[in-house]
Coordinates of C-alpha atoms in Angstrom, one line a residue:
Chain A
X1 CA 0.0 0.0 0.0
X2 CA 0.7 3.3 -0.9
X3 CA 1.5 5.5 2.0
X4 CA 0.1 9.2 0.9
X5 CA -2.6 9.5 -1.2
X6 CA -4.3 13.2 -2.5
X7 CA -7.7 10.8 -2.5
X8 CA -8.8 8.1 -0.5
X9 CA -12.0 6.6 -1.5
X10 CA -13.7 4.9 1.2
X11 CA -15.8 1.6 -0.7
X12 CA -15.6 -0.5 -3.4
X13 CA -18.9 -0.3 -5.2
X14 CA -20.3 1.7 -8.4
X15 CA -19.9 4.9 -6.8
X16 CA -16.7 4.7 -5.4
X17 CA -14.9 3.4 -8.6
X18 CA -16.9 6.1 -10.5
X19 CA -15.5 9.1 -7.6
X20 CA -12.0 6.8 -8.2
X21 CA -12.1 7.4 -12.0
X22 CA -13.4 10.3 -12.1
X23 CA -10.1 12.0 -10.1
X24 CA -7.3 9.2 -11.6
X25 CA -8.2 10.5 -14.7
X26 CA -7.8 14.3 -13.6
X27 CA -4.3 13.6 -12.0
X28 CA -4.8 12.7 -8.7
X29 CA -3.2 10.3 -6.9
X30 CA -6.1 7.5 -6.1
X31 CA -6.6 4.8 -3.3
X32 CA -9.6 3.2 -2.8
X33 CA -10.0 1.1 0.4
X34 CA -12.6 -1.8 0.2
X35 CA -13.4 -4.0 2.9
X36 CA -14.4 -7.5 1.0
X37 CA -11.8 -9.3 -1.0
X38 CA -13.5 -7.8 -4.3
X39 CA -15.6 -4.7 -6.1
X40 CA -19.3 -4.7 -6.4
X41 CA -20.4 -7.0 -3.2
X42 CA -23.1 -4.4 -1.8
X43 CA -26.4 -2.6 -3.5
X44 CA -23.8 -2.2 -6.8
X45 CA -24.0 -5.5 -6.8
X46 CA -27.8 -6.3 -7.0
X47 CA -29.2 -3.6 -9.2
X48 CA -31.3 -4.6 -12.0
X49 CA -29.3 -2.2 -14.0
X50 CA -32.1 0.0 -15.3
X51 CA -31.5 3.5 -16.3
X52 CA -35.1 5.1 -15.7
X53 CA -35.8 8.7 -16.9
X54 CA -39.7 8.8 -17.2
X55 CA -39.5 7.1 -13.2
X56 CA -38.7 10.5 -12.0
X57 CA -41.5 13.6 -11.7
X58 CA -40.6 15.9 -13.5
X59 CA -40.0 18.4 -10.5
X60 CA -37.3 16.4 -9.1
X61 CA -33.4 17.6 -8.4
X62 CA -32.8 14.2 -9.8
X63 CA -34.2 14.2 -13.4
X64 CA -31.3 16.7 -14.6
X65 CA -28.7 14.5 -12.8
X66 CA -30.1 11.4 -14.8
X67 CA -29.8 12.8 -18.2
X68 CA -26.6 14.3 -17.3
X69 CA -25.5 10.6 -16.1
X70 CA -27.2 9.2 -19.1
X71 CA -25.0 11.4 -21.4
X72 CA -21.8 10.0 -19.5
X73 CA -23.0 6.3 -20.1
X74 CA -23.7 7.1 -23.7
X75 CA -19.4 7.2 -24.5
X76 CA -18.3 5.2 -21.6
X77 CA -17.5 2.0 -23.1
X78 CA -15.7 3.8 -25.5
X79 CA -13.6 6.1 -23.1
X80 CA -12.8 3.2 -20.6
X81 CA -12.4 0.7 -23.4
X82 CA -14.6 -2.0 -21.7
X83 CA -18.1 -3.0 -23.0
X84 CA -20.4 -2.1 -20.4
X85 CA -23.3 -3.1 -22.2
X86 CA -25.2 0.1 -22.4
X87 CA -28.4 0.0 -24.2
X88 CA -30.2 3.0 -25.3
X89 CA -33.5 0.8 -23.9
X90 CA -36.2 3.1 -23.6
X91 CA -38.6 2.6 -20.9
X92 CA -42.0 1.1 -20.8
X93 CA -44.3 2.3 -17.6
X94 CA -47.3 0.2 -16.8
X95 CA -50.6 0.9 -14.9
X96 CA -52.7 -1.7 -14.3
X97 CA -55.1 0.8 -12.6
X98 CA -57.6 2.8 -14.0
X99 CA -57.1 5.6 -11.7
X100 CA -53.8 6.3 -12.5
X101 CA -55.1 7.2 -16.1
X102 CA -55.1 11.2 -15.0
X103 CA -51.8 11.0 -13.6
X104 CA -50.2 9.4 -16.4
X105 CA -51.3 12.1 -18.8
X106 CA -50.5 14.7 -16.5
X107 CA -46.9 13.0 -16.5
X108 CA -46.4 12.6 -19.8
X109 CA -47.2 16.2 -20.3
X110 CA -44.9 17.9 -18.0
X111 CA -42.1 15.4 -19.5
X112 CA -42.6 16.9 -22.7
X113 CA -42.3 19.9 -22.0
X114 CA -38.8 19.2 -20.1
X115 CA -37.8 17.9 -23.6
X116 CA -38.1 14.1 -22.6
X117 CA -39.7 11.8 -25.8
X118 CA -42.5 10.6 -24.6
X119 CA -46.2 9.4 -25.2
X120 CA -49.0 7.4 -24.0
X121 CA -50.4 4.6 -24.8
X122 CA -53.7 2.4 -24.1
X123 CA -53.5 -0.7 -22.9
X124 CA -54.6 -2.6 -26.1
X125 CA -52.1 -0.3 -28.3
X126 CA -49.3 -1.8 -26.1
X127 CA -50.5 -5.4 -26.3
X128 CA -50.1 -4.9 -29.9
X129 CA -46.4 -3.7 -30.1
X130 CA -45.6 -6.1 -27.2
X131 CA -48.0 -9.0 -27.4
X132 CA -46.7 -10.5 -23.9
X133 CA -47.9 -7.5 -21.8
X134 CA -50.9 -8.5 -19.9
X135 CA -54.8 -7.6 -20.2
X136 CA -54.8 -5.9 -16.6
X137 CA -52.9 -3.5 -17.8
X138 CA -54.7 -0.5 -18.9
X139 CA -52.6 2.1 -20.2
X140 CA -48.9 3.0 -20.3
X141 CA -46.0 5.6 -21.4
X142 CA -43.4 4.9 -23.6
X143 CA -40.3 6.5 -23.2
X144 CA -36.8 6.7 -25.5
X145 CA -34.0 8.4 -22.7
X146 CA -33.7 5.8 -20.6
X147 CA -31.3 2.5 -21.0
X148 CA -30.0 -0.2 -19.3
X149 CA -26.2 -1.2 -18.3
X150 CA -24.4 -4.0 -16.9
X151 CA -24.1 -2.9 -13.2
X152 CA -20.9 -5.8 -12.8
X153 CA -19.2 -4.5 -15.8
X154 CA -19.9 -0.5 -14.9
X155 CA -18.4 -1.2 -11.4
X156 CA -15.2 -2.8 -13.0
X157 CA -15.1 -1.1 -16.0
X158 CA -14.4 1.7 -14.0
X159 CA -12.2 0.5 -11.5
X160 CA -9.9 -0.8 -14.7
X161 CA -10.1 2.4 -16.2
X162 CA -8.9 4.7 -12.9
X163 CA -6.1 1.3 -12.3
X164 CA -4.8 2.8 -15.5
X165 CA -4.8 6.4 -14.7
X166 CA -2.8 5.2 -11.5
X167 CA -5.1 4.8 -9.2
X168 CA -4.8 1.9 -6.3
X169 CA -7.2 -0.5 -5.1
X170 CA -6.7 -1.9 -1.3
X171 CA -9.1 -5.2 -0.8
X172 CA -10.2 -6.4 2.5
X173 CA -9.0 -3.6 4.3
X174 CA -10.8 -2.8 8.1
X175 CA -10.7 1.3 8.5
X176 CA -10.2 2.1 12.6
X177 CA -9.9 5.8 12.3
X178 CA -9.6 9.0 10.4
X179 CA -7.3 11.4 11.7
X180 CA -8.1 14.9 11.5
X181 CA -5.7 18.4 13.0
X182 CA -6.7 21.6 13.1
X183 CA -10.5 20.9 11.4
X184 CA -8.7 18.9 8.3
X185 CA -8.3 15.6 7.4
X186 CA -4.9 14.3 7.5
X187 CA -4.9 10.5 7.3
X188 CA -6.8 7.1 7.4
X189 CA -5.8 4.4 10.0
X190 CA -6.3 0.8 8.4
X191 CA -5.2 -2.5 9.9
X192 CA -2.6 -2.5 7.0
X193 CA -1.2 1.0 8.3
X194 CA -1.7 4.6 7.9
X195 CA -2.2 6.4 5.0
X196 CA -1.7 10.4 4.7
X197 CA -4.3 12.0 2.4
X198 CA -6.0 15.4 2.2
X199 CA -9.1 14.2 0.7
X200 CA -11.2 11.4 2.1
X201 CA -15.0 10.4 -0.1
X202 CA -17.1 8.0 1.8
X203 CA -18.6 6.4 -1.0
X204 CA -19.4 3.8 1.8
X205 CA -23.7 3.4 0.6
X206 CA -25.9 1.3 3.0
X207 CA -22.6 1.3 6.2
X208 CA -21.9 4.7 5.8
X209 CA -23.2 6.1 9.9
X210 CA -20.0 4.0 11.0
X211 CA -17.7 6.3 8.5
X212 CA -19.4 9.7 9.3
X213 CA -19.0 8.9 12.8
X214 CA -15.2 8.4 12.9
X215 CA -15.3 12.2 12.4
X216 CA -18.3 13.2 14.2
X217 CA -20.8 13.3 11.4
X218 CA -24.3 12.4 11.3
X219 CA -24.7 10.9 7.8
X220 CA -28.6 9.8 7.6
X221 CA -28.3 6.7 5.7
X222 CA -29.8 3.5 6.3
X223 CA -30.1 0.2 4.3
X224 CA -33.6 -0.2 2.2
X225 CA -33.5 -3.5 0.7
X226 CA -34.1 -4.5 -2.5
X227 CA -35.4 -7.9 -3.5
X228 CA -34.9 -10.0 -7.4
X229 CA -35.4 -13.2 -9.4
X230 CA -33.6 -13.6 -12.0
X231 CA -35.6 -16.3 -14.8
X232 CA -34.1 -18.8 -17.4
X233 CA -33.6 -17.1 -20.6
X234 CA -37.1 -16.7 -22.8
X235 CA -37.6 -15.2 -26.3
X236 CA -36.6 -11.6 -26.6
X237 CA -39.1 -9.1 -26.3
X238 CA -40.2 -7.1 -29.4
X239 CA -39.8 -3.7 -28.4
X240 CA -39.5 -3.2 -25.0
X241 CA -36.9 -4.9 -22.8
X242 CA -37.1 -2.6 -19.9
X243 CA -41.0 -2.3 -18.2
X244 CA -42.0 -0.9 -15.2
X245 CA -45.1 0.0 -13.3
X246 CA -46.0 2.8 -12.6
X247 CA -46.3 2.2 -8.7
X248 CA -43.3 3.6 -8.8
X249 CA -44.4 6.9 -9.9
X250 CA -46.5 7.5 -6.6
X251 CA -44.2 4.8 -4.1
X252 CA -41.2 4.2 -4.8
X253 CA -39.3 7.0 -3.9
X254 CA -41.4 7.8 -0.8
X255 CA -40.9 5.2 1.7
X256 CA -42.3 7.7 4.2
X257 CA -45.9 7.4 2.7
X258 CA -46.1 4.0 1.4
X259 CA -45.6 2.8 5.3
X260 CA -48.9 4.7 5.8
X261 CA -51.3 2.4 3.9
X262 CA -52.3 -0.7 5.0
X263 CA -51.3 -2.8 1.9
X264 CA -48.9 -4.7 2.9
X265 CA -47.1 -4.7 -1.0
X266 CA -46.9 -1.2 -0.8
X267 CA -45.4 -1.4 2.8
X268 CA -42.6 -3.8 1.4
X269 CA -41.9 -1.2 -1.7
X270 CA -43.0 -3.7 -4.3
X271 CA -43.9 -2.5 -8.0
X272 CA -43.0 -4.1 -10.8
X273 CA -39.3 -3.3 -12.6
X274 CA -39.0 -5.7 -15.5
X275 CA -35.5 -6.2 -17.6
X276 CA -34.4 -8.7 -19.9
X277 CA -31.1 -9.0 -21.1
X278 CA -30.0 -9.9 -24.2
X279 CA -29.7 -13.5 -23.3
X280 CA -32.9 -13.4 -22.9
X281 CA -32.8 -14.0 -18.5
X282 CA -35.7 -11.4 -17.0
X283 CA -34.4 -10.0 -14.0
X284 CA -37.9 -8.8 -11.8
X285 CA -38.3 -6.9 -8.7
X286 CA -38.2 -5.1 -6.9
X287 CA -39.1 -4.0 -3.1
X288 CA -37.9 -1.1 -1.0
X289 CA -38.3 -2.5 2.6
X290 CA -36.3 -1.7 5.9
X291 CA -34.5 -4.8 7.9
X292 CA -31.7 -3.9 9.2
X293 CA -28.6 -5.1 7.5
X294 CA -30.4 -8.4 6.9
X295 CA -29.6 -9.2 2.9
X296 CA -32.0 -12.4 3.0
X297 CA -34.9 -12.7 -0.1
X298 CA -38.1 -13.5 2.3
X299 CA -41.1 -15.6 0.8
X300 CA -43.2 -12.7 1.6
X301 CA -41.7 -10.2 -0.7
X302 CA -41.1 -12.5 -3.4
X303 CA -44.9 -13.4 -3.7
X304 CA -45.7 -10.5 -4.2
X305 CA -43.0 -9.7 -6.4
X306 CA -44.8 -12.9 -8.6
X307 CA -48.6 -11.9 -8.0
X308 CA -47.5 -8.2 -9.6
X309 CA -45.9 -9.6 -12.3
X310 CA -48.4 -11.4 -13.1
X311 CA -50.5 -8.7 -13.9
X312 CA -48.0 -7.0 -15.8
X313 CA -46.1 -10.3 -17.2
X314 CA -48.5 -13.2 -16.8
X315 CA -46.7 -15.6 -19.4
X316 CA -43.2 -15.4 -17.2
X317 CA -45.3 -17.4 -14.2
X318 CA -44.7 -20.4 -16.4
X319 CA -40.8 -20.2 -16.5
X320 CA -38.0 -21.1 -14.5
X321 CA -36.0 -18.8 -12.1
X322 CA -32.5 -19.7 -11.6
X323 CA -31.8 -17.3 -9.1
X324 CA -32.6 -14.8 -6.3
X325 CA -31.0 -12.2 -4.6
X326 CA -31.4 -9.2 -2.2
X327 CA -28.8 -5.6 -1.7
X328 CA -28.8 -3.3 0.6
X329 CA -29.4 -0.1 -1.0
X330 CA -28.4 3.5 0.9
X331 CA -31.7 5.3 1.8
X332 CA -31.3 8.7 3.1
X333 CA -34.1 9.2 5.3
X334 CA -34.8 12.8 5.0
X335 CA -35.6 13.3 2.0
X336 CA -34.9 10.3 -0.3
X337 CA -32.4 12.1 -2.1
X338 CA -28.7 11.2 -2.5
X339 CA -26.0 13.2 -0.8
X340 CA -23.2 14.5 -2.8
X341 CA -21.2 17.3 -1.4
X342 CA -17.9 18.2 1.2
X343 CA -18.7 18.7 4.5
X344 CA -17.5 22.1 6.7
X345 CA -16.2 20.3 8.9
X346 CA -13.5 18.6 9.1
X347 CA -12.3 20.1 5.8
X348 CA -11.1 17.3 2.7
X349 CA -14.1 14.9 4.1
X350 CA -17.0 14.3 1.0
X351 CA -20.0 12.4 1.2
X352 CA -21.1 10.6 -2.0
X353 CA -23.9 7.9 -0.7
X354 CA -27.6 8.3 0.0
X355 CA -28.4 7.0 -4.0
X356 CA -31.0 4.3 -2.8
X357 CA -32.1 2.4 -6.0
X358 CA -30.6 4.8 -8.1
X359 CA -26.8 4.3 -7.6
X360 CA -26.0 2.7 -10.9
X361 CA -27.7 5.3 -13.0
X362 CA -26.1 8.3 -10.9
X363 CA -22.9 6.8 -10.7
X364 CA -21.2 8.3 -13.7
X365 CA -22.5 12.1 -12.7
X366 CA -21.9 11.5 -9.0
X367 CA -18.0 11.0 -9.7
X368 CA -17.9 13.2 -12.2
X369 CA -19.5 16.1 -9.3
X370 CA -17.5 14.3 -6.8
X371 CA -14.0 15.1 -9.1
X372 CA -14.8 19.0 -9.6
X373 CA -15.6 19.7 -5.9
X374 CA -12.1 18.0 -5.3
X375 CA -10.5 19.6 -8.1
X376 CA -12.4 23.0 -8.8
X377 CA -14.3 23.7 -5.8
X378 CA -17.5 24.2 -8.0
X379 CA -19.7 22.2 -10.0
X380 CA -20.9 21.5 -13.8
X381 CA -23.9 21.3 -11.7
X382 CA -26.0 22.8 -9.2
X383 CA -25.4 20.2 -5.9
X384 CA -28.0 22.7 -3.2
X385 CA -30.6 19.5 -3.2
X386 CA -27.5 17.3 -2.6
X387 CA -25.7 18.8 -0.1
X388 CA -24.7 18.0 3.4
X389 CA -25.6 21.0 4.8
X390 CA -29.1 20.3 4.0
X391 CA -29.4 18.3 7.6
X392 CA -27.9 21.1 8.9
X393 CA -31.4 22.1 11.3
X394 CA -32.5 18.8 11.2
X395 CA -32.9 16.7 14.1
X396 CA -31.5 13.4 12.6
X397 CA -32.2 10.2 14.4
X398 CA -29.4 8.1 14.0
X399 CA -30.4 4.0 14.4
Chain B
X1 CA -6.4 -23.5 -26.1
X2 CA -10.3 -22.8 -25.9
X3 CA -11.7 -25.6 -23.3
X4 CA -15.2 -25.2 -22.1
X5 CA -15.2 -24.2 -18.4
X6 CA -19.3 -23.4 -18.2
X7 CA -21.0 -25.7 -20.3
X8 CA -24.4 -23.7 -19.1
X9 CA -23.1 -20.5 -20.7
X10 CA -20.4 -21.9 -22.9
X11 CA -17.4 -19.5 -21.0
X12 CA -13.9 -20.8 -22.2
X13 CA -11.0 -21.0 -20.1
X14 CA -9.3 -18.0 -22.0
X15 CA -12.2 -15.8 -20.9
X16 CA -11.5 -16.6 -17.6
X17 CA -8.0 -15.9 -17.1
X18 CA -8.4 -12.8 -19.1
X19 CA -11.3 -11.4 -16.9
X20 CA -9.1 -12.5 -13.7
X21 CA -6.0 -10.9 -14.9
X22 CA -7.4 -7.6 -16.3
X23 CA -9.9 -6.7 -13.4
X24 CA -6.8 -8.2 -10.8
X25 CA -10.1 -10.3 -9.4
X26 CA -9.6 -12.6 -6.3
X27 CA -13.5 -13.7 -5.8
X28 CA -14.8 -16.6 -8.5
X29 CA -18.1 -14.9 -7.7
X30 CA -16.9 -12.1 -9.1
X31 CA -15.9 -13.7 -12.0
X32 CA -19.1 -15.3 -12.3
X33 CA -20.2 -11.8 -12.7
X34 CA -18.3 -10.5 -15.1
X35 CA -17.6 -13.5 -17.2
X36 CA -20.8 -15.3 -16.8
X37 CA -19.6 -18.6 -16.1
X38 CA -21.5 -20.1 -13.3
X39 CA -24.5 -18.1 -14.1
X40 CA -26.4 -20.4 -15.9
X41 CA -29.0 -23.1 -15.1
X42 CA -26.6 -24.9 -12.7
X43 CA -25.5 -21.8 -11.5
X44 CA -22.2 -23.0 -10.9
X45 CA -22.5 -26.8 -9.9
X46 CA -20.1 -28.0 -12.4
X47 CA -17.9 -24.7 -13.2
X48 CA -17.2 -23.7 -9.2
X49 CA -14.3 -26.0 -8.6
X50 CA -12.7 -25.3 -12.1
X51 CA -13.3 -21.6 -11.8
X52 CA -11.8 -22.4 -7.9
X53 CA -8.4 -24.0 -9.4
X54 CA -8.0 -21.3 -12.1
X55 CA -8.6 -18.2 -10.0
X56 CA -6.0 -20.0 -7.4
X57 CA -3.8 -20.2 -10.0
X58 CA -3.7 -16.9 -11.3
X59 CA -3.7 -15.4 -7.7
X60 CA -0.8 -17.8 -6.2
X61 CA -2.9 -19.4 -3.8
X62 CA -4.4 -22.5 -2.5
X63 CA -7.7 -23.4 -3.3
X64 CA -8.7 -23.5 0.3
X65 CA -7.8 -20.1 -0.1
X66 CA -10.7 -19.3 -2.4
X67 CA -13.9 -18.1 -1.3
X68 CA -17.0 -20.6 -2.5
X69 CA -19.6 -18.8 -4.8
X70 CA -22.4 -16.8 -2.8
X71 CA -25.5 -19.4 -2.6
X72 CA -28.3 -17.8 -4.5
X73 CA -31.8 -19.9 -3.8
X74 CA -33.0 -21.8 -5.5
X75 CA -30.8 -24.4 -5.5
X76 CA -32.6 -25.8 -8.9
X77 CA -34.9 -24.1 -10.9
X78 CA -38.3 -24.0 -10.1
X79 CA -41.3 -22.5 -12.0
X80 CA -42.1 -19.2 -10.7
X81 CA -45.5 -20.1 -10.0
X82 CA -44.3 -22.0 -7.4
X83 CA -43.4 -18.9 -5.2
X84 CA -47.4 -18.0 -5.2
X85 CA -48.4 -21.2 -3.7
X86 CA -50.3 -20.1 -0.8
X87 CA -48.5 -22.9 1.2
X88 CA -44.9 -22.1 2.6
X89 CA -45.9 -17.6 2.3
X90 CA -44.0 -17.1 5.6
X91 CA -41.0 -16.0 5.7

């Protein structure tokens, strides 16, 4: 190991090799500490790898961060020189209730007129382009932004790409401390030694309360987790390979609300977030429910995982699944909304975590962001919805 | 030479030791992940101990040394349906 650094990165995962590539490729010296013996083991590694645009109201800080993200995935595998199988997808949304109608054209309006292509569509108009959508569903938008990636190949696309602007990569490595003098950071205690740097991002996701804490931060994070079955490979899908329902418009992203109905799917976070990849596997989930740091499917969540798809889906019921899995996502609990700023105090400490289901499709604009607050002190950007400071009068209960 | 190491998803040996060495990996599940092999219908019942003796020796290490592949249920495939059977909804 290295024993001064301009940059330690704190985590392995998407966001952490994005921040990492981001800054190697700018000229700063790079080390990444990660505690497992490899990259992508926590929410990086079980994200369905959908892009969404049309997910996000159109009012949300979040929508320009997508497109800006989208545009970085757009030349990635060229710039890194690593397939990482992005897919200009577009993105189906599915209501399989009537009442939604009204909101769905509202939606689709406001998206057009923040430039996004997209329409509606009735429910029989859709079973005609995509004959395997089912008859509860009622009406839909289609959508032309939004993609899919590889969420494995993203995470070490990138880390091979900042390896060969120089940066380091420290596996199974235990942090104990973070020194700070005089209100700056100075160094990072590991049990393989101590590393001098002036810069320390905590790109730590779902365990980040134990990083903030070293230097007496707050940072209101806990793990939401995130349910999927992954199916034999079927035949490909016509037109759409990437279908969602539009739960997610009113749910997803508000765990705060969903825990006030009495529907117990809604409770666990599930809607329906369909991908197939081009080998034909589905992956479907998903759920947004808080246990802990339990990573464990549950029967419950997957029935109703199956019981929504079938609504949306019915023919997958008859197939095989090969496979199930569950991440722990970081959910900031404020406001839903990723952090991705430097902190006041101590100076040289940034926070890049908070990205919930989303880390995969910010992770290209968060280390980009992460790299010109480092480097230039401002952003391409504006950051205020992102920023630490944002807790500052908050009363944050830490558990 | 261009041996078969996942029959399921027809991963060769070369694509193996290229993934290992390029991405410096030390986890087969990792590359299960990024090769594929493993992540087929078998998900890894044949491949694991190959992809075990070829990651152990790229990395210089015994194959105790290796991590096994995460266990993913099922442990065969099952028809979906099978996970609305009313039966067995308890967690």
């Amino acid at each position: 190991m290295n024993k001064i650094a301009d940059v330690v990165v704190i985590g392995g995962g998407v966001i952490g090799c994005s921040v990492a590539y981001h800054l190697a490729k700018r000229g700063a010296k790079v080390t990444v500490l990660e505690k497992r013996e490899g990259l992508c083991f926590g929410a990086s590694g079980s994200n369905q790898g959908g892009v969404p645009v049309s997910l996000f109201l159109p009012e949300s800080p979040l929508l320009e961060l997508i497109r800006a993200s989208i545009t970085l995935y757009k030349s990635l595998s060229q710039e890194i020189g690593y397939d990482i199988e992005y897919q200009q997808s577009g993105l189906l949304v599915c209501s399989v209730d009537e009442k939604q109608y009204p909101y769905l054209e509202k939606h689709v309006q406001e998206m057009q007129r923040k430039g996004v292509d997209i329409r509606l569509l009735e429910g029989d108009e859709i079973r005609k382009l995509e004959p395997i959508i089912g008859y509860d569903v009622v009406a839909g938008t289609e959508e032309w932004e939004s993609g899919i990636v590889n969420p494995f190949k993203v995470t070490h696309g990138l880390a091979y790409a900042a390896r060969k602007f120089g940066a380091e990569f420290i596996l199974t490595t235990k942090i104990y401390g973070i020194e700070v003098k005089e209100n700056r950071i100075t160094s990072v205690i590991t049990d393989k030694g101590k590393l001098a740097t002036k810069f320390i991002v905590a790109t730590t996701g779902a365990w980040s309360l134990e990083i903030g804490q070293m230097v007496g931060l707050t940072i209101p994070v806990r793990p939401q987790r995130g349910q999927v079955i992954v199916t034999e490979p079927l035949p490909l899908n016509k037109r759409w390979n990437y279908i969602n329902d539009a739960d997610y418009l009113n749910i997803a992203f508000n765990a705060d609300e969903a825990g006030n109905y009495e529907n117990q799917r809604i409770k666990l976070g599930v809607a329906g977030n369909y991908i197939q990849k081009d080998t034909g596997t589905w992956t479907i989930g998903s759920s947004r429910d808080f246990a802990g740091y339990d990573n464990q499917v549950t029967m419950e969540t997957t029935n109703y995982l199956v019981k929504r798809m079938i609504q949306f889906i019915p023919k997958l019921k008859d197939s095989n699944f090969i496979r199930m899995y569950a991440g722990l996502r970081p959910f900031c609990y404020p406001d839903g909304l990723p952090i991705i700023s430097e902190v006041d105090n101590p100076s040289g400490f940034l926070i890049a975590t908070g990205h919930a289901g989303e880390g995969v499709t910010l992770a290209p604009i968060t280390g980009k962001l992460i790299s010109e607050l480092i480097t230039e002190k401002k952003t391409s950007l504006p950051i205020d919805a992102f920023r630490f400071s944002r807790f500052k009068d908050m009363e944050t209960e830490a558990d | 030479m261009d041996t078969i190491i996942c029959r399921c998803e027809e991963i060769t040996e070369d694509e193996i030791r290229d993934a290992i060495r390029k991405f410096e990996l030390r986890t087969i599940d990792e590359v299960k992940r990024l090769t594929g092999a493993g992540m087929g219908l078998c998900q890894g019942r044949s491949c694991e101990p190959l992809l075990k003796r070829i990651l152990a020796q790229e990395t210089n290490r015994g194959i105790n040394q290796i991590m096994p592949l995460s266990r993913r249920p099922p442990a065969k495939p099952i028809k979906l349906e099978a996970l609305i059977r009313e039966k067995g909804n308890e967690s």
